[in-house]
Short mmCIF file of C-alpha atoms in Angstrom, two decimals:
data_model
loop_
_atom_site.label_atom_id
_atom_site.label_comp_id
_atom_site.label_asym_id
_atom_site.label_seq_id
_atom_site.Cartn_x
_atom_site.Cartn_y
_atom_site.Cartn_z
CA MET A 1 -22.84 -114.98 47.57
CA THR A 2 -24.14 -112.97 45.26
CA HIS A 3 -22.65 -112.62 41.99
CA PRO A 4 -23.85 -109.75 39.07
CA PHE A 5 -23.29 -111.87 36.39
CA LEU A 6 -25.45 -114.65 38.07
CA ASP A 7 -28.42 -113.05 40.38
CA LEU A 8 -30.22 -110.99 37.46
CA ALA A 9 -34.10 -110.21 36.79
CA PRO A 10 -35.36 -112.63 34.59
CA LEU A 11 -35.22 -111.19 30.93
CA SER A 12 -38.83 -110.18 29.85
CA ALA A 13 -40.62 -110.39 26.66
CA ALA A 14 -40.71 -106.89 26.11
CA HIS A 15 -36.44 -106.64 26.61
CA PHE A 16 -36.03 -109.35 24.68
CA ALA A 17 -38.23 -107.82 21.87
CA SER A 18 -36.14 -104.35 22.51
CA VAL A 19 -33.15 -105.81 21.75
CA GLU A 20 -34.26 -107.78 18.23
CA ASP A 21 -35.85 -104.15 17.14
CA ARG A 22 -32.44 -102.66 17.66
CA VAL A 23 -30.78 -105.37 15.67
CA ALA A 24 -33.25 -104.66 13.36
CA ARG A 25 -32.10 -101.05 12.57
CA LEU A 26 -28.53 -102.65 12.92
CA MET A 27 -29.54 -104.89 9.69
CA ASP A 28 -32.03 -101.71 8.17
CA THR A 29 -34.27 -104.06 7.50
CA SER A 30 -38.26 -104.37 8.24
CA GLN A 31 -38.26 -107.58 7.77
CA ASP A 32 -39.03 -109.85 10.91
CA VAL A 33 -35.99 -110.17 12.75
CA VAL A 34 -35.60 -113.47 14.89
CA ILE A 35 -32.78 -113.27 17.53
CA MET A 36 -31.87 -117.53 18.24
CA GLN A 37 -30.72 -118.50 21.54
CA GLY A 38 -27.46 -120.02 20.02
CA GLU A 39 -24.58 -119.80 17.80
CA ALA A 40 -25.25 -118.64 14.05
CA LEU A 41 -25.28 -122.44 13.15
CA LEU A 42 -28.52 -122.24 14.65
CA PRO A 43 -30.38 -120.10 12.37
CA LEU A 44 -28.20 -121.61 8.98
CA GLU A 45 -29.12 -124.22 9.32
CA GLY A 46 -33.11 -123.47 10.47
CA ALA A 47 -33.49 -121.78 7.60
CA ILE A 48 -32.21 -123.83 5.63
CA ARG A 49 -33.85 -126.91 6.80
CA GLY A 50 -37.37 -124.29 6.81
CA THR A 51 -37.04 -124.16 3.25
CA ALA A 52 -35.60 -126.59 1.24
CA GLY A 53 -36.94 -129.81 0.49
CA PRO A 54 -36.87 -132.64 -2.44
CA GLY A 55 -38.88 -130.12 -5.13
CA THR A 56 -36.28 -127.31 -3.92
CA VAL A 57 -33.80 -126.62 -7.10
CA ALA A 58 -30.75 -124.80 -5.15
CA LEU A 59 -27.69 -122.98 -6.64
CA ASN A 60 -25.17 -123.42 -3.69
CA VAL A 61 -22.17 -121.14 -3.86
CA ILE A 62 -19.01 -122.10 -2.70
CA THR A 63 -16.20 -119.30 -2.25
CA GLY A 64 -15.44 -121.42 1.25
CA PRO A 65 -15.80 -124.02 3.86
CA TYR A 66 -19.20 -122.70 4.76
CA GLY A 67 -20.59 -122.80 1.52
CA GLN A 68 -19.62 -126.35 1.22
CA THR A 69 -21.54 -127.10 4.26
CA PHE A 70 -25.01 -125.43 2.99
CA GLY A 71 -24.55 -127.74 -0.08
CA ASP A 72 -24.62 -130.97 2.88
CA TRP A 73 -27.11 -129.28 4.21
CA LEU A 74 -29.22 -128.86 1.12
CA ARG A 75 -28.51 -132.10 -0.53
CA ASP A 76 -29.80 -133.78 3.20
CA CYS A 77 -33.17 -132.01 2.68
CA GLY A 78 -33.46 -133.51 -0.52
CA ALA A 79 -32.66 -130.48 -2.59
CA THR A 80 -31.54 -130.61 -6.15
CA VAL A 81 -28.23 -128.74 -5.68
CA HIS A 82 -26.29 -127.29 -8.47
CA ASP A 83 -22.83 -125.64 -6.92
CA LEU A 84 -21.36 -122.64 -8.29
CA ALA A 85 -17.35 -122.59 -6.90
CA VAL A 86 -14.95 -120.29 -7.20
CA PRO A 87 -11.07 -120.67 -6.22
CA PHE A 88 -10.98 -119.28 -2.60
CA HIS A 89 -8.63 -116.49 -3.62
CA THR A 90 -11.12 -115.03 -5.45
CA ALA A 91 -15.42 -113.72 -5.11
CA VAL A 92 -17.98 -114.88 -7.24
CA THR A 93 -19.09 -112.64 -9.47
CA ALA A 94 -23.38 -111.53 -10.74
CA GLU A 95 -22.42 -112.60 -14.16
CA GLN A 96 -21.55 -116.36 -13.07
CA VAL A 97 -24.57 -116.22 -11.06
CA ARG A 98 -26.41 -114.98 -14.27
CA GLU A 99 -24.59 -118.19 -16.19
CA ALA A 100 -25.63 -120.68 -13.39
CA PHE A 101 -29.71 -119.56 -13.92
CA ALA A 102 -29.47 -119.65 -18.19
CA ALA A 103 -27.75 -123.09 -17.29
CA HIS A 104 -30.58 -124.28 -14.50
CA PRO A 105 -33.51 -122.20 -15.19
CA ASP A 106 -35.40 -124.05 -12.73
CA ILE A 107 -33.18 -122.82 -9.67
CA ASP A 108 -35.27 -121.29 -7.35
CA PHE A 109 -33.14 -121.01 -4.12
CA VAL A 110 -29.72 -119.07 -3.98
CA SER A 111 -27.12 -119.84 -0.86
CA LEU A 112 -24.03 -117.42 -0.96
CA VAL A 113 -22.02 -116.65 2.26
CA HIS A 114 -21.10 -112.70 1.84
CA ALA A 115 -17.83 -112.70 3.39
CA GLU A 116 -15.70 -116.24 4.15
CA ALA A 117 -13.51 -114.78 7.51
CA ALA A 118 -12.23 -118.40 6.83
CA THR A 119 -10.66 -117.82 3.05
CA GLY A 120 -10.54 -113.63 3.53
CA ASN A 121 -12.76 -113.13 0.37
CA THR A 122 -16.75 -111.04 0.17
CA ASN A 123 -18.66 -111.04 -2.55
CA PRO A 124 -20.86 -108.10 -4.06
CA VAL A 125 -23.69 -109.27 -2.74
CA ALA A 126 -25.74 -106.39 -4.02
CA GLU A 127 -25.04 -107.10 -7.77
CA ILE A 128 -26.18 -110.94 -7.28
CA GLY A 129 -29.14 -109.79 -5.44
CA GLU A 130 -30.33 -108.02 -8.70
CA VAL A 131 -30.01 -111.57 -10.51
CA VAL A 132 -31.30 -113.51 -7.98
CA ARG A 133 -34.65 -111.27 -8.04
CA GLU A 134 -34.81 -111.04 -11.99
CA HIS A 135 -34.93 -114.67 -11.78
CA GLY A 136 -37.65 -114.62 -9.01
CA ALA A 137 -35.71 -117.22 -6.68
CA LEU A 138 -35.33 -116.96 -2.58
CA PHE A 139 -32.18 -115.25 -1.76
CA TYR A 140 -30.28 -116.64 1.70
CA LEU A 141 -27.45 -114.80 2.57
CA ASP A 142 -25.04 -115.52 5.60
CA ALA A 143 -23.92 -112.36 6.89
CA VAL A 144 -22.19 -113.56 10.28
CA ALA A 145 -18.98 -112.27 9.59
CA SER A 146 -19.64 -109.45 7.05
CA ILE A 147 -22.28 -107.43 9.86
CA ALA A 148 -20.74 -104.54 10.70
CA ALA A 149 -17.46 -104.33 8.66
CA GLU A 150 -19.02 -104.02 5.51
CA PRO A 151 -22.71 -102.82 4.42
CA VAL A 152 -25.41 -105.19 5.22
CA LEU A 153 -28.79 -104.74 3.78
CA PRO A 154 -31.27 -107.15 3.06
CA ASP A 155 -34.13 -105.13 2.00
CA ALA A 156 -32.04 -103.04 -0.31
CA TRP A 157 -30.33 -106.38 -1.83
CA GLY A 158 -33.57 -108.72 -1.74
CA VAL A 159 -32.35 -110.84 0.29
CA ASP A 160 -35.34 -113.56 1.66
CA LEU A 161 -33.22 -114.76 5.08
CA CYS A 162 -30.25 -113.12 6.06
CA VAL A 163 -28.37 -114.77 9.14
CA ILE A 164 -25.61 -112.18 11.35
CA GLY A 165 -23.59 -113.23 14.22
CA ALA A 166 -22.03 -111.13 17.18
CA GLN A 167 -19.22 -112.53 17.52
CA LYS A 168 -16.87 -111.10 14.61
CA ALA A 169 -17.03 -107.37 13.64
CA MET A 170 -19.73 -106.61 16.17
CA GLY A 171 -17.40 -108.01 18.95
CA GLY A 172 -20.43 -109.38 21.08
CA PRO A 173 -21.18 -112.67 22.10
CA ALA A 174 -21.31 -115.95 20.22
CA GLY A 175 -24.06 -117.49 22.34
CA VAL A 176 -26.71 -115.84 20.43
CA SER A 177 -27.51 -114.53 16.44
CA ALA A 178 -30.59 -113.78 14.31
CA VAL A 179 -32.57 -113.55 11.28
CA SER A 180 -34.20 -111.30 9.53
CA VAL A 181 -36.81 -113.67 6.83
CA SER A 182 -39.21 -111.57 4.26
CA ALA A 183 -42.97 -112.73 3.84
CA ARG A 184 -41.77 -114.86 1.08
CA ALA A 185 -39.72 -116.99 3.24
CA TRP A 186 -42.20 -117.34 5.96
CA GLU A 187 -44.31 -118.69 2.83
CA ARG A 188 -42.04 -121.22 1.72
CA MET A 189 -41.34 -122.50 5.19
CA ALA A 190 -45.49 -122.68 6.19
CA GLY A 191 -45.83 -124.75 2.81
CA ASN A 192 -42.84 -127.08 3.74
CA PRO A 193 -43.83 -130.02 5.15
CA GLN A 194 -40.76 -130.69 6.28
CA ALA A 195 -39.80 -127.72 7.28
CA PRO A 196 -39.14 -128.04 11.81
CA ARG A 197 -41.91 -127.91 13.66
CA HIS A 198 -41.27 -127.86 17.77
CA SER A 199 -37.91 -127.91 17.33
CA TYR A 200 -34.92 -125.82 18.05
CA LEU A 201 -33.86 -125.21 14.85
CA SER A 202 -37.56 -124.27 13.69
CA LEU A 203 -38.06 -120.77 12.65
CA LEU A 204 -42.13 -121.43 12.22
CA ASP A 205 -42.37 -121.81 16.02
CA TRP A 206 -40.90 -118.14 16.48
CA LYS A 207 -43.02 -117.07 14.16
CA GLN A 208 -46.29 -119.00 15.61
CA ARG A 209 -45.66 -118.56 19.17
CA TRP A 210 -43.80 -115.84 19.27
CA ILE A 211 -44.37 -113.06 16.45
CA ASP A 212 -47.89 -113.83 15.32
CA GLY A 213 -48.54 -113.83 19.33
CA GLY A 214 -47.04 -109.94 19.66
CA ARG A 215 -44.11 -111.05 20.94
CA LYS A 216 -45.38 -111.12 24.63
CA ALA A 217 -44.43 -115.25 25.48
CA LEU A 218 -40.89 -116.63 24.96
CA LEU A 219 -41.06 -119.65 23.42
CA HIS A 220 -38.70 -120.92 26.37
CA ALA A 221 -36.31 -119.34 29.08
CA PRO A 222 -33.54 -116.87 26.99
CA ALA A 223 -29.99 -116.98 27.15
CA GLN A 224 -30.13 -114.10 29.55
CA LEU A 225 -26.66 -113.51 29.45
CA GLU A 226 -25.55 -113.64 25.82
CA MET A 227 -28.72 -111.41 25.59
CA LEU A 228 -27.63 -108.93 27.54
CA ALA A 229 -24.16 -109.04 25.96
CA LEU A 230 -25.42 -108.93 22.69
CA GLU A 231 -27.67 -105.38 23.85
CA ALA A 232 -24.13 -104.13 25.17
CA CYS A 233 -22.53 -104.91 22.22
CA VAL A 234 -24.92 -103.09 19.92
CA GLU A 235 -24.90 -100.42 21.94
CA ARG A 236 -21.26 -99.78 21.64
CA ILE A 237 -21.96 -99.93 18.06
CA GLU A 238 -24.61 -97.11 17.99
CA SER A 239 -22.39 -94.96 20.21
CA GLU A 240 -18.73 -95.36 17.90
CA GLY A 241 -21.54 -94.99 14.52
CA LEU A 242 -21.78 -98.16 12.65
CA ASP A 243 -20.25 -96.06 9.12
CA ALA A 244 -17.23 -95.30 11.71
CA LEU A 245 -17.15 -99.54 12.46
CA MET A 246 -16.98 -100.22 9.30
CA ALA A 247 -14.37 -97.65 7.78
CA ARG A 248 -12.10 -99.07 10.72
CA HIS A 249 -12.39 -102.21 9.45
CA ALA A 250 -11.91 -101.30 6.21
CA SER A 251 -8.63 -99.22 7.08
CA ALA A 252 -7.45 -102.61 9.60
CA ALA A 253 -7.99 -104.33 5.76
CA ALA A 254 -5.60 -102.30 3.98
CA ALA A 255 -3.59 -101.57 6.53
CA THR A 256 -2.62 -105.44 6.78
CA ARG A 257 -2.67 -105.96 2.94
CA ALA A 258 0.05 -102.92 2.56
CA GLY A 259 1.99 -104.00 5.42
CA THR A 260 2.33 -107.50 4.17
CA LEU A 261 3.15 -106.68 0.82
CA ALA A 262 6.05 -103.95 2.15
CA LEU A 263 7.31 -106.80 4.74
CA GLY A 264 8.74 -108.86 2.37
CA GLY A 265 9.68 -112.24 2.88
CA GLY A 266 7.49 -114.24 0.61
CA LEU A 267 4.62 -113.27 2.66
CA GLU A 268 1.80 -112.21 0.26
CA PRO A 269 -2.11 -111.68 0.39
CA TYR A 270 -4.38 -114.97 0.14
CA VAL A 271 -6.97 -113.34 -2.00
CA HIS A 272 -5.24 -111.67 -5.44
CA GLU A 273 -7.23 -108.44 -5.64
CA ALA A 274 -7.89 -105.98 -2.70
CA LYS A 275 -11.53 -105.94 -4.57
CA ASP A 276 -12.68 -109.35 -3.58
CA ALA A 277 -10.97 -109.22 0.32
CA ALA A 278 -13.24 -109.07 3.33
CA PRO A 279 -12.91 -106.25 5.80
CA VAL A 280 -13.27 -108.91 8.63
CA ALA A 281 -10.13 -110.39 8.07
CA THR A 282 -7.34 -110.91 6.17
CA THR A 283 -5.79 -113.69 5.07
CA LEU A 284 -1.78 -114.38 4.08
CA ARG A 285 0.00 -116.75 1.90
CA ALA A 286 2.95 -118.44 3.84
CA PRO A 287 5.84 -118.10 1.84
CA ALA A 288 6.68 -121.61 -0.34
CA GLY A 289 8.86 -124.04 2.09
CA THR A 290 7.43 -122.96 5.46
CA ASP A 291 4.80 -124.06 6.87
CA ALA A 292 2.12 -121.50 8.32
CA ARG A 293 1.12 -122.83 11.85
CA GLU A 294 5.28 -123.10 12.73
CA LEU A 295 5.09 -118.76 12.03
CA VAL A 296 1.62 -118.56 13.52
CA ALA A 297 3.10 -120.32 16.67
CA ARG A 298 6.45 -118.55 16.55
CA ALA A 299 4.41 -115.07 16.30
CA LEU A 300 2.57 -115.46 18.95
CA ALA A 301 5.37 -116.91 21.25
CA VAL A 302 6.42 -113.06 20.90
CA ASP A 303 2.59 -112.15 21.85
CA PRO A 304 0.09 -114.56 22.57
CA VAL A 305 -3.54 -112.70 22.43
CA LEU A 306 -2.53 -111.03 18.90
CA PRO A 307 -5.48 -112.04 16.56
CA LEU A 308 -3.17 -115.07 14.24
CA VAL A 309 -4.14 -118.32 13.55
CA ALA A 310 -3.22 -120.78 10.25
CA GLY A 311 -5.99 -121.71 8.30
CA GLY A 312 -8.06 -124.47 8.61
CA GLY A 313 -8.18 -127.97 7.42
CA ALA A 314 -6.37 -128.30 4.04
CA LEU A 315 -5.10 -124.64 4.09
CA ALA A 316 -3.61 -125.17 7.63
CA GLN A 317 0.04 -125.54 6.10
CA GLU A 318 -0.20 -122.63 3.50
CA MET A 319 -2.55 -119.95 5.13
CA ILE A 320 -2.40 -117.27 7.95
CA ARG A 321 -5.58 -115.15 9.19
CA VAL A 322 -5.34 -112.33 10.55
CA ASN A 323 -8.66 -111.20 12.33
CA HIS A 324 -8.57 -107.66 12.68
CA TYR A 325 -12.11 -108.00 13.99
CA GLY A 326 -14.08 -106.03 16.25
CA PRO A 327 -11.76 -104.52 18.76
CA GLN A 328 -9.13 -105.86 17.20
CA ALA A 329 -9.30 -103.55 14.11
CA THR A 330 -7.02 -101.34 15.39
CA ARG A 331 -3.48 -99.54 13.48
CA GLY A 332 -1.66 -101.05 16.74
CA VAL A 333 -3.20 -104.50 16.82
CA VAL A 334 -2.02 -104.47 12.92
CA GLN A 335 1.49 -103.30 13.30
CA SER A 336 1.92 -105.63 16.03
CA SER A 337 0.54 -108.46 14.14
CA LEU A 338 2.92 -108.12 10.98
CA ALA A 339 5.90 -107.57 13.10
CA ALA A 340 5.79 -110.49 15.05
CA LEU A 341 5.05 -112.00 11.77
CA GLY A 342 8.47 -110.69 10.47
CA GLY A 343 10.04 -111.76 13.34
CA ALA A 344 9.19 -115.51 12.50
CA LEU A 345 9.89 -115.01 9.04
CA ALA A 346 13.45 -113.71 9.99
CA GLU A 347 13.50 -116.38 12.12
CA ALA A 348 13.31 -118.87 9.26
CA GLY A 349 15.97 -117.36 7.42
CA LEU A 350 13.86 -114.88 5.05
CA ALA A 351 14.71 -111.33 4.79
CA VAL A 352 12.16 -108.81 6.03
CA ASP A 353 11.41 -104.79 5.97
CA LEU A 354 9.77 -104.26 9.40
CA GLU A 355 10.33 -100.93 8.96
CA GLY A 356 8.81 -100.59 5.40
CA ALA A 357 5.91 -102.58 6.72
CA ARG A 358 5.14 -100.21 9.87
CA LYS A 359 5.43 -97.26 7.24
CA ALA A 360 3.24 -98.96 4.63
CA VAL A 361 0.46 -99.58 7.87
CA ALA A 362 0.50 -96.07 8.90
CA ALA A 363 0.14 -94.39 5.14
CA ALA A 364 -2.46 -96.95 4.16
CA TRP A 365 -4.87 -96.28 7.77
CA GLN A 366 -7.43 -94.03 6.81
#
């Protein structure tokens, strides 16, 4: 028995490299781009462990759960870590970063999440990048949720390590991910005796055995199906146009926010200011006296495929997330999600305006 997903010719090194080149163009970077054979946590952790050690003094910005994770990794590497935490309903500012540098002038590493899909906020990376460049620190950015939903420009923003994943706004696979690496970051890794070597976490292995070798021999057997899915995903983005795809996500976020405010029933955007809200997903605060998990369950009972989920961890009871990303960034999905949530609120005895929400979504969609 043959199967189109299984009986494929091996993925060649040249084919692998061509996918890397297309991802680099998507990121608008001339830096080295490495596609790693695992979910984005692989390069996220590998990049920190490759560049941080006991001599590192890090500014770790926390605007959601991933920022907390990065701080844990940095401390595990022996780095001195100064956390800059802001409420999850807002975003960090460049001025707050500048103040952190003034308080701790020995900072030489900055870790930041661009968009936190878990909390629905997005941070002004371009402005923050200017401050980081002025100080000369290495700049590490998690752009997994933001890529293809809003601009991601590692070179223009002075980002030394920019990690992306395809499973959200790109609408692609979760099993492969990519990281762009600046010359400064490679130098930091090469001089770090703690940087993983001969390890699945090692970016240096990719540099020395793949990039420096002219990208002619892969380190190990590639995740073939995931690589082909990534290539198809990038092809789809190129066909639609990156600007059009980002505009679709921006419209989905604006329409979800407007529709929520019109719906009423006590449901409201979790991120207070629209400028701080991420285009990739919109988080909502459940009305007082309700449980977000129960509201989501009621909504999904009407339509199980809607991109609705309760918040994670401590946010599970109060937060609802509308994951309007990738193929789900459409007006129909937004309208259906709010209609289902409105029905759940009505079942809970709360007054809602379903027609008002529908009109608000239509008016906000650009």
